[in-house]
Amino acid sequence: MIRSLLLASSVFALVAACDTVPFEDPPSRAQIAESSLPPMKAFSVAHPSAPARSNGNIAADFLDLHFQLESGRELPVFTRFETPISVRVTGAPPSNLRHDLTRLLARFRTEAGIDIRQVQGSDANITIEAVDRSEIRRALPQAACFVVPNASSLSEYRRNRHSPKTNWALLRDRSRLGVFIPRDASPQEIRDCLHEELAQAIGPLNDLYRLPDSVFNDDNVHTVLTGFDMLILRATYAPELRTGMTKGQVAAQLPRILARLNPQGVGLPTRPVAVTPRSWVENVQAALGPGSKPEQRRQAAHAAAATAQQMGWRDHRRAFSHYILGRMTQGHDPDLAQRHYHSAMQFLENSPDTQLHRAYVSTQIAAYQITKGNGDGALANIRPYLPVAAQSENAALLSTLMMLQAEALELINRPDQARIVRLDSLGWARYGFGSDWAVRAKMQEISALNPQQKTGI
């Protein structure tokens, strides 16, 4: 229901779907810094992968997603829209919002079989209001964007914030919801908000850290709806289900629904569900969310890692705990941070559906290799994850990997190729990071890792 600020940026994109602007003579790093940037690149084709686990586990995920809130509070009945869904946009939306919304609604129709359309009238079921980021922070300080029931504007939500009508726990049917999006964020952040908040407006209200392949996970690793997410949404609107059903009634229908929608999951073994303790969730939020002091962040990160070890996890949650510790220690002990990143990678390599998580960690490892002047080592960490970042439609990650690749190529004396890669990264960076100053700042941040910049080589 709320896209949190746990990670400073989302990180993952699709290069094959876009055209690039040809340059006969790629400019140098300095020329790029002084000139106008190439056009923004955009995405056109989604590449979701079907979930590769048993329908028994997917059924358990479905029930936990639909019958709990993120706070852990149980919901007594199942809810969804029971009529065709209409969506309108208000406020001051940037042009990229409309493009990404059109793509997303098309995916809902084709992949999830949901009857949903954009309209102009004021009586839409879902109103997406594009407002300043500061207005969202004033309403919910830890939110990048959010969705609420029975409100069509941020002002209406503020008036009724503490009333029963905007309380998700009291919701018994869905007819009118408001989604609040920052209009002054990067194109990627706006798109990510659309995916997560619209999916929860029409589908599950919960997020589960145990899901490795889903937007319904507060780690913010996946930023566009996955094959698993579309399966959950398609099952949500299966004809066997209806608003008002109890958890037991929904559970009785799920085996038949999932067998029809996901036949490849019928014969797979069901694995025990590894519950995520609330203490771990709270420590992750304290470590990465806004409002905590540095020492509090470090203590929370260590507490989360200790819980992950005590639980015996060997999945992406254990890896995420090490990743957080890496971030907490990177400033004062980069060697220790690298040990945490490598530990994270070891757990991820033993876990299915974690290629995207590995791509995220690889940026940290490759950056460190560049600081040590090890171009070949950096390239070995970057190249396997370029297609992963592309398939996952995260321009921030893709452009970051490409900028790192350019510095690594400089280190192994391939400057011409480095200039081409660096220039190609900028169109993605404009989508991922937004403003020209943010793109240039990212490029300068990554070029500063290169020891040749310090020695003047």
Coordinates of C-alpha atoms in Angstrom, one line a residue:
M1 CA 0.0 0.0 0.0
I2 CA 3.0 2.3 0.4
R3 CA 6.2 2.2 -1.7
S4 CA 8.8 2.8 1.0
L5 CA 12.1 4.7 0.9
L6 CA 14.1 1.7 2.0
L7 CA 16.5 1.9 -0.9
A8 CA 17.8 5.2 -2.1
S9 CA 17.2 4.1 -5.7
S10 CA 15.6 1.2 -7.5
V11 CA 18.1 -0.5 -9.8
F12 CA 17.1 -2.6 -13.0
A13 CA 16.0 -2.0 -17.4
L14 CA 15.5 -3.1 -21.1
V15 CA 18.0 -2.0 -23.6
A16 CA 16.9 -4.2 -26.6
A17 CA 13.6 -2.4 -26.9
C18 CA 15.0 1.1 -27.6
D19 CA 16.7 2.9 -30.3
T20 CA 20.0 4.7 -29.7
V21 CA 21.2 7.9 -31.2
P22 CA 24.2 7.3 -33.5
F23 CA 27.4 9.3 -32.8
E24 CA 30.2 9.0 -35.3
D25 CA 32.7 10.3 -32.8
P26 CA 31.7 9.5 -29.2
P27 CA 32.6 12.4 -26.9
S28 CA 35.0 12.2 -24.0
R29 CA 33.9 12.2 -20.4
A30 CA 34.8 15.9 -20.1
Q31 CA 32.8 16.7 -23.3
I32 CA 29.8 14.9 -22.0
A33 CA 30.0 16.9 -18.8
E34 CA 29.9 20.2 -20.7
S35 CA 27.4 19.3 -23.5
S36 CA 23.7 18.5 -23.7
L37 CA 22.9 14.8 -22.9
P38 CA 21.5 12.4 -25.5
P39 CA 17.7 11.7 -25.6
M40 CA 16.1 9.7 -22.9
K41 CA 15.6 6.0 -23.6
A42 CA 12.3 4.3 -22.9
F43 CA 11.0 0.8 -22.6
S44 CA 8.5 -0.9 -25.0
V45 CA 8.5 -4.7 -24.4
A46 CA 8.1 -6.6 -21.1
H47 CA 9.9 -9.8 -20.4
P48 CA 8.2 -11.5 -17.4
S49 CA 9.2 -15.0 -16.4
A50 CA 6.8 -17.5 -15.1
P51 CA 7.2 -18.5 -11.4
A52 CA 9.3 -21.7 -10.9
R53 CA 7.8 -23.0 -7.7
S54 CA 4.9 -25.2 -6.7
N55 CA 1.3 -24.1 -6.7
G56 CA 1.1 -25.1 -3.1
N57 CA 3.6 -22.4 -2.2
I58 CA 2.0 -19.9 -4.5
A59 CA -1.4 -20.6 -2.8
A60 CA 0.2 -19.9 0.6
D61 CA 1.7 -16.7 -0.8
F62 CA -1.7 -15.7 -2.3
L63 CA -3.4 -16.1 1.1
D64 CA -0.8 -14.2 3.0
L65 CA -0.8 -11.4 0.5
H66 CA -4.6 -11.0 0.5
F67 CA -5.5 -11.7 4.1
Q68 CA -2.9 -9.7 6.0
L69 CA -1.8 -6.1 6.0
E70 CA 1.9 -5.1 6.1
S71 CA 1.5 -4.4 9.8
G72 CA 0.7 -8.1 10.3
R73 CA -3.0 -7.4 11.0
E74 CA -5.3 -10.1 9.7
L75 CA -8.1 -9.2 7.2
P76 CA -11.4 -11.1 7.6
V77 CA -12.5 -11.1 4.0
F78 CA -11.2 -11.1 0.4
T79 CA -11.8 -7.9 -1.6
R80 CA -11.3 -6.9 -5.2
F81 CA -13.1 -4.8 -7.8
E82 CA -16.3 -6.6 -9.0
T83 CA -16.9 -4.4 -12.1
P84 CA -14.7 -3.2 -14.9
I85 CA -12.0 -0.9 -13.5
S86 CA -11.7 2.7 -14.6
V87 CA -8.6 4.8 -14.0
R88 CA -8.0 8.5 -14.4
V89 CA -5.0 10.8 -14.0
T90 CA -5.2 14.2 -12.3
G91 CA -2.7 16.8 -11.0
A92 CA 0.3 17.7 -13.1
P93 CA 1.6 14.4 -14.5
P94 CA 4.8 14.4 -16.6
S95 CA 4.5 13.0 -20.1
N96 CA 6.4 9.8 -19.2
L97 CA 3.7 8.9 -16.6
R98 CA 1.1 8.6 -19.4
H99 CA 3.4 6.5 -21.5
D100 CA 4.2 4.1 -18.7
L101 CA 0.6 4.0 -17.5
T102 CA -0.6 3.0 -20.9
R103 CA 2.0 0.1 -21.0
L104 CA 1.0 -1.0 -17.5
L105 CA -2.7 -1.1 -18.2
A106 CA -2.1 -3.1 -21.3
R107 CA -0.1 -5.6 -19.3
F108 CA -3.0 -5.9 -16.8
R109 CA -5.4 -6.7 -19.6
T110 CA -3.2 -9.1 -21.5
E111 CA -1.2 -10.9 -18.7
A112 CA -3.7 -10.8 -15.9
G113 CA -6.9 -10.8 -17.8
I114 CA -8.3 -7.7 -15.9
D115 CA -10.8 -5.4 -17.5
I116 CA -9.2 -2.0 -16.8
R117 CA -9.2 1.2 -18.9
Q118 CA -8.1 4.8 -18.6
V119 CA -11.0 7.3 -18.6
Q120 CA -11.4 11.1 -18.4
G121 CA -14.4 11.3 -16.2
S122 CA -14.4 12.2 -12.5
D123 CA -16.2 9.0 -11.5
A124 CA -13.3 6.7 -12.1
N125 CA -12.7 3.8 -9.7
I126 CA -9.0 4.7 -9.3
T127 CA -7.6 8.3 -9.4
I128 CA -3.9 8.7 -9.9
E129 CA -3.0 12.2 -8.6
A130 CA 0.5 13.5 -9.6
V131 CA 1.7 15.9 -6.9
D132 CA 5.0 17.3 -5.6
R133 CA 7.1 14.8 -3.7
S134 CA 7.1 17.2 -0.7
E135 CA 3.3 16.9 -0.5
I136 CA 3.6 13.1 -0.2
R137 CA 6.2 13.4 2.5
R138 CA 4.0 15.7 4.5
A139 CA 1.2 13.2 4.3
L140 CA 3.4 10.1 4.9
P141 CA 7.1 10.9 5.7
Q142 CA 8.4 7.4 4.9
A143 CA 6.5 7.0 1.6
A144 CA 7.7 7.6 -1.9
C145 CA 4.1 7.0 -3.1
F146 CA 1.0 5.3 -1.7
V147 CA -2.6 4.2 -2.3
V148 CA -5.6 4.6 0.0
P149 CA -9.3 3.6 -0.1
N150 CA -12.2 6.0 -0.5
A151 CA -10.2 9.1 -1.6
S152 CA -9.7 10.7 -5.0
S153 CA -7.3 13.5 -4.0
L154 CA -4.6 14.0 -1.5
S155 CA -6.6 16.8 0.1
E156 CA -9.5 14.4 0.6
Y157 CA -7.2 11.9 2.2
R158 CA -5.9 14.5 4.6
R159 CA -9.4 15.4 5.7
N160 CA -10.3 11.8 6.3
R161 CA -7.0 10.4 7.3
H162 CA -8.1 9.1 10.7
S163 CA -11.6 8.1 9.7
P164 CA -12.8 4.5 9.2
K165 CA -13.3 5.2 5.4
T166 CA -9.5 5.3 4.8
N167 CA -8.7 2.4 7.0
W168 CA -7.6 -0.6 5.0
A169 CA -8.4 -3.0 7.8
L170 CA -12.1 -2.0 7.7
L171 CA -12.4 -2.2 3.9
R172 CA -15.1 -4.7 2.8
D173 CA -15.4 -3.8 -0.9
R174 CA -13.4 -1.8 -3.5
S175 CA -15.1 0.9 -5.5
R176 CA -13.0 4.1 -5.2
L177 CA -9.3 4.4 -4.4
G178 CA -6.6 7.1 -4.7
V179 CA -3.0 6.6 -5.8
F180 CA -0.6 9.4 -5.1
I181 CA 2.6 9.7 -7.3
P182 CA 5.5 12.2 -7.1
R183 CA 5.4 14.2 -10.3
D184 CA 8.9 15.6 -9.7
A185 CA 10.7 12.3 -9.3
S186 CA 12.7 10.5 -12.0
P187 CA 10.8 8.7 -14.8
Q188 CA 11.8 5.4 -13.3
E189 CA 10.6 6.2 -9.8
I190 CA 7.3 7.4 -11.2
R191 CA 6.9 4.1 -13.2
D192 CA 7.9 2.0 -10.2
C193 CA 5.2 3.7 -8.1
L194 CA 2.6 3.1 -10.8
H195 CA 3.4 -0.6 -10.9
E196 CA 3.4 -1.2 -7.1
E197 CA 0.5 1.1 -6.1
L198 CA -1.8 0.2 -8.9
A199 CA -1.1 -3.5 -8.4
Q200 CA -2.1 -3.1 -4.7
A201 CA -5.1 -1.0 -5.6
I202 CA -6.6 -3.8 -7.6
G203 CA -4.9 -6.8 -5.9
P204 CA -3.1 -7.8 -2.7
L205 CA -2.6 -5.3 0.2
N206 CA 0.4 -7.0 1.8
D207 CA 4.1 -7.2 1.1
L208 CA 6.2 -10.3 1.9
Y209 CA 10.0 -10.3 2.3
R210 CA 10.1 -14.0 1.6
L211 CA 9.1 -13.5 -2.1
P212 CA 12.3 -13.4 -4.3
D213 CA 10.5 -12.6 -7.6
S214 CA 7.9 -10.0 -6.8
V215 CA 7.0 -6.4 -6.5
F216 CA 5.0 -7.3 -3.4
N217 CA 8.2 -7.2 -1.4
D218 CA 9.5 -4.1 0.6
D219 CA 13.1 -4.7 -0.4
N220 CA 12.3 -2.8 -3.6
V221 CA 14.5 -5.1 -5.7
H222 CA 11.9 -5.8 -8.3
T223 CA 10.4 -2.6 -9.6
V224 CA 8.1 -3.7 -12.4
L225 CA 5.5 -6.4 -12.1
T226 CA 6.9 -9.9 -12.6
G227 CA 5.4 -13.1 -13.9
F228 CA 4.6 -14.2 -10.4
D229 CA 2.8 -10.9 -9.7
M230 CA 0.7 -11.2 -12.9
L231 CA -0.2 -14.8 -11.9
I232 CA -1.4 -13.5 -8.4
L233 CA -3.4 -10.8 -10.1
R234 CA -4.9 -13.2 -12.6
A235 CA -5.9 -15.5 -9.8
T236 CA -7.3 -12.6 -7.9
Y237 CA -9.8 -12.0 -10.7
A238 CA -10.6 -15.7 -11.3
P239 CA -14.4 -16.3 -11.6
E240 CA -14.3 -18.7 -8.7
L241 CA -13.6 -15.8 -6.3
R242 CA -15.7 -12.9 -5.2
T243 CA -15.5 -10.1 -2.7
G244 CA -16.6 -11.1 0.8
M245 CA -15.2 -14.6 0.8
T246 CA -13.4 -15.9 3.9
K247 CA -9.8 -17.1 3.9
G248 CA -11.0 -20.7 4.1
Q249 CA -13.4 -20.2 1.2
V250 CA -10.6 -18.7 -1.0
A251 CA -8.1 -21.4 0.1
A252 CA -10.6 -24.1 -1.1
Q253 CA -10.7 -22.6 -4.6
L254 CA -7.0 -21.9 -5.1
P255 CA -5.8 -25.4 -6.1
R256 CA -8.3 -25.5 -9.0
I257 CA -7.6 -21.9 -10.0
L258 CA -3.8 -22.3 -9.9
A259 CA -3.9 -25.6 -11.7
R260 CA -5.7 -23.9 -14.6
L261 CA -3.6 -20.7 -14.6
N262 CA -0.2 -22.3 -13.8
P263 CA -0.2 -25.9 -14.8
Q264 CA 3.6 -26.2 -14.6
G265 CA 3.4 -25.6 -10.8
V266 CA 1.1 -28.6 -10.2
G267 CA 3.8 -31.3 -10.0
L268 CA 6.5 -29.3 -8.2
P269 CA 7.1 -30.1 -4.5
T270 CA 5.8 -27.7 -1.9
R271 CA 8.5 -26.3 0.4
P272 CA 8.0 -25.2 4.0
V273 CA 7.1 -21.5 4.3
A274 CA 9.8 -19.6 6.1
V275 CA 8.1 -16.9 8.1
T276 CA 9.8 -13.5 8.4
P277 CA 9.8 -12.3 12.0
R278 CA 8.5 -8.8 12.6
S279 CA 11.7 -7.9 14.4
W280 CA 13.8 -8.5 11.3
V281 CA 11.4 -6.3 9.2
E282 CA 11.6 -3.5 11.8
N283 CA 15.4 -3.6 11.9
V284 CA 15.6 -3.5 8.1
Q285 CA 13.4 -0.5 8.1
A286 CA 15.4 1.2 10.8
A287 CA 18.7 0.5 9.0
L288 CA 17.6 1.7 5.5
G289 CA 14.7 4.0 6.1
P290 CA 14.7 7.8 6.9
G291 CA 15.0 9.2 10.3
S292 CA 17.6 7.0 12.0
K293 CA 21.0 8.2 13.2
P294 CA 24.2 6.4 11.8
E295 CA 24.8 4.4 15.0
Q296 CA 21.1 3.4 15.1
R297 CA 21.4 2.2 11.5
R298 CA 24.4 0.1 12.2
Q299 CA 22.8 -1.5 15.3
A300 CA 19.7 -2.2 13.4
A301 CA 21.7 -3.8 10.5
H302 CA 23.6 -6.0 12.9
A303 CA 20.4 -7.0 14.6
A304 CA 18.8 -7.9 11.3
A305 CA 21.8 -10.0 10.3
A306 CA 21.8 -11.8 13.7
T307 CA 18.1 -12.7 13.2
A308 CA 18.7 -14.0 9.7
Q309 CA 21.5 -16.2 11.0
Q310 CA 19.3 -17.4 14.0
M311 CA 16.5 -18.3 11.6
G312 CA 18.8 -20.4 9.6
W313 CA 17.9 -18.6 6.4
R314 CA 20.0 -19.3 3.3
D315 CA 17.9 -17.3 0.9
H316 CA 17.7 -13.7 -0.4
R317 CA 16.7 -12.4 3.0
R318 CA 20.0 -13.6 4.5
A319 CA 21.8 -12.1 1.5
F320 CA 19.9 -8.8 2.0
S321 CA 21.1 -8.7 5.6
H322 CA 24.7 -8.9 4.5
Y323 CA 24.0 -6.3 1.8
I324 CA 22.7 -3.9 4.4
L325 CA 25.8 -4.5 6.6
G326 CA 27.9 -3.8 3.6
R327 CA 26.2 -0.5 3.1
M328 CA 26.6 0.3 6.8
T329 CA 30.4 -0.4 6.8
Q330 CA 31.4 0.8 3.4
G331 CA 32.3 4.3 4.5
H332 CA 34.7 3.4 7.3
D333 CA 35.8 -0.2 6.4
P334 CA 35.5 -0.9 2.6
D335 CA 37.3 -4.2 2.9
L336 CA 34.8 -5.5 5.5
A337 CA 32.0 -4.2 3.3
Q338 CA 33.3 -6.3 0.4
R339 CA 33.3 -9.4 2.6
H340 CA 29.6 -8.7 3.3
Y341 CA 28.9 -8.2 -0.3
H342 CA 30.6 -11.5 -1.2
S343 CA 28.7 -13.3 1.5
A344 CA 25.5 -11.9 0.1
M345 CA 26.5 -13.1 -3.4
Q346 CA 27.2 -16.6 -2.0
F347 CA 23.7 -16.9 -0.5
L348 CA 22.1 -15.6 -3.7
E349 CA 24.0 -18.1 -5.9
N350 CA 22.3 -20.9 -3.9
S351 CA 18.8 -19.3 -4.2
P352 CA 16.5 -19.5 -7.2
D353 CA 15.0 -16.4 -8.8
T354 CA 17.8 -14.1 -7.5
Q355 CA 19.6 -13.0 -10.7
L356 CA 18.3 -9.4 -10.1
H357 CA 19.5 -9.4 -6.5
R358 CA 23.0 -10.5 -7.7
A359 CA 23.0 -7.7 -10.3
Y360 CA 22.5 -5.2 -7.5
V361 CA 25.3 -6.6 -5.4
S362 CA 27.6 -6.8 -8.4
T363 CA 27.6 -3.0 -8.7
Q364 CA 29.2 -2.8 -5.3
I365 CA 31.8 -5.5 -6.0
A366 CA 32.7 -4.0 -9.5
A367 CA 33.0 -0.5 -8.0
Y368 CA 35.5 -1.8 -5.5
Q369 CA 37.5 -3.6 -8.2
I370 CA 37.7 -0.3 -10.1
T371 CA 39.1 1.6 -7.1
K372 CA 41.8 -1.1 -7.0
G373 CA 42.6 -0.6 -10.7
N374 CA 41.4 -4.1 -11.5
G375 CA 39.5 -3.5 -14.8
D376 CA 39.3 -7.2 -15.8
G377 CA 37.9 -8.1 -12.4
A378 CA 35.3 -5.4 -12.6
L379 CA 34.3 -6.5 -16.1
A380 CA 33.9 -10.1 -14.9
N381 CA 31.4 -8.8 -12.3
I382 CA 29.6 -6.5 -14.7
R383 CA 29.0 -8.4 -17.9
P384 CA 26.8 -11.2 -16.7
Y385 CA 24.3 -8.8 -15.2
L386 CA 23.9 -6.4 -18.1
P387 CA 21.2 -8.6 -19.7
V388 CA 19.6 -9.2 -16.3
A389 CA 19.3 -5.4 -15.7
A390 CA 17.9 -5.0 -19.2
Q391 CA 15.2 -7.7 -18.9
S392 CA 14.2 -6.3 -15.5
E393 CA 13.5 -2.8 -16.9
N394 CA 15.6 -0.9 -14.4
A395 CA 17.4 2.0 -16.1
A396 CA 19.2 3.1 -13.0
L397 CA 20.9 -0.3 -12.6
L398 CA 21.6 -0.7 -16.3
S399 CA 23.2 2.8 -16.6
T400 CA 25.2 2.3 -13.4
L401 CA 26.5 -1.0 -14.7
M402 CA 27.4 0.6 -18.1
M403 CA 29.2 3.5 -16.5
L404 CA 31.2 1.1 -14.3
Q405 CA 31.9 -0.9 -17.5
A406 CA 33.2 2.2 -19.2
E407 CA 35.7 2.9 -16.3
A408 CA 36.8 -0.7 -16.3
L409 CA 37.5 -0.5 -20.1
E410 CA 39.5 2.7 -19.4
L411 CA 41.6 0.7 -16.9
I412 CA 42.5 -2.0 -19.5
N413 CA 43.4 0.6 -22.1
R414 CA 40.3 0.4 -24.3
P415 CA 39.3 4.1 -24.3
D416 CA 37.4 4.1 -27.6
Q417 CA 35.1 1.4 -26.4
A418 CA 34.8 3.0 -23.0
R419 CA 33.5 6.3 -24.6
I420 CA 30.9 4.4 -26.7
V421 CA 29.6 2.5 -23.6
R422 CA 29.6 5.6 -21.5
L423 CA 27.6 7.6 -24.0
D424 CA 25.2 4.7 -24.5
S425 CA 24.6 4.7 -20.7
L426 CA 23.4 8.3 -20.6
G427 CA 20.0 7.7 -22.3
W428 CA 19.2 5.1 -19.7
A429 CA 20.5 7.3 -16.9
R430 CA 18.1 10.0 -17.9
Y431 CA 15.2 7.6 -17.4
G432 CA 16.7 6.1 -14.2
F433 CA 18.0 9.2 -12.5
G434 CA 15.9 12.0 -14.1
S435 CA 17.4 15.4 -14.3
D436 CA 20.6 16.3 -16.2
W437 CA 22.4 17.3 -13.0
A438 CA 21.5 13.9 -11.4
V439 CA 22.9 12.1 -14.5
R440 CA 26.1 14.1 -14.5
A441 CA 26.5 13.6 -10.8
K442 CA 26.2 9.8 -11.2
M443 CA 28.7 9.8 -14.0
Q444 CA 31.1 11.9 -12.0
E445 CA 30.6 9.7 -8.9
I446 CA 31.5 6.6 -10.9
S447 CA 34.4 8.2 -12.8
A448 CA 35.9 9.3 -9.5
L449 CA 36.3 5.6 -8.6
N450 CA 38.9 5.2 -11.3
P451 CA 42.5 5.6 -9.8
Q452 CA 43.6 7.0 -13.2
Q453 CA 41.6 10.1 -12.5
K454 CA 43.6 10.7 -9.4
T455 CA 47.0 10.2 -11.1
G456 CA 46.1 12.0 -14.3
I457 CA 46.9 9.0 -16.5

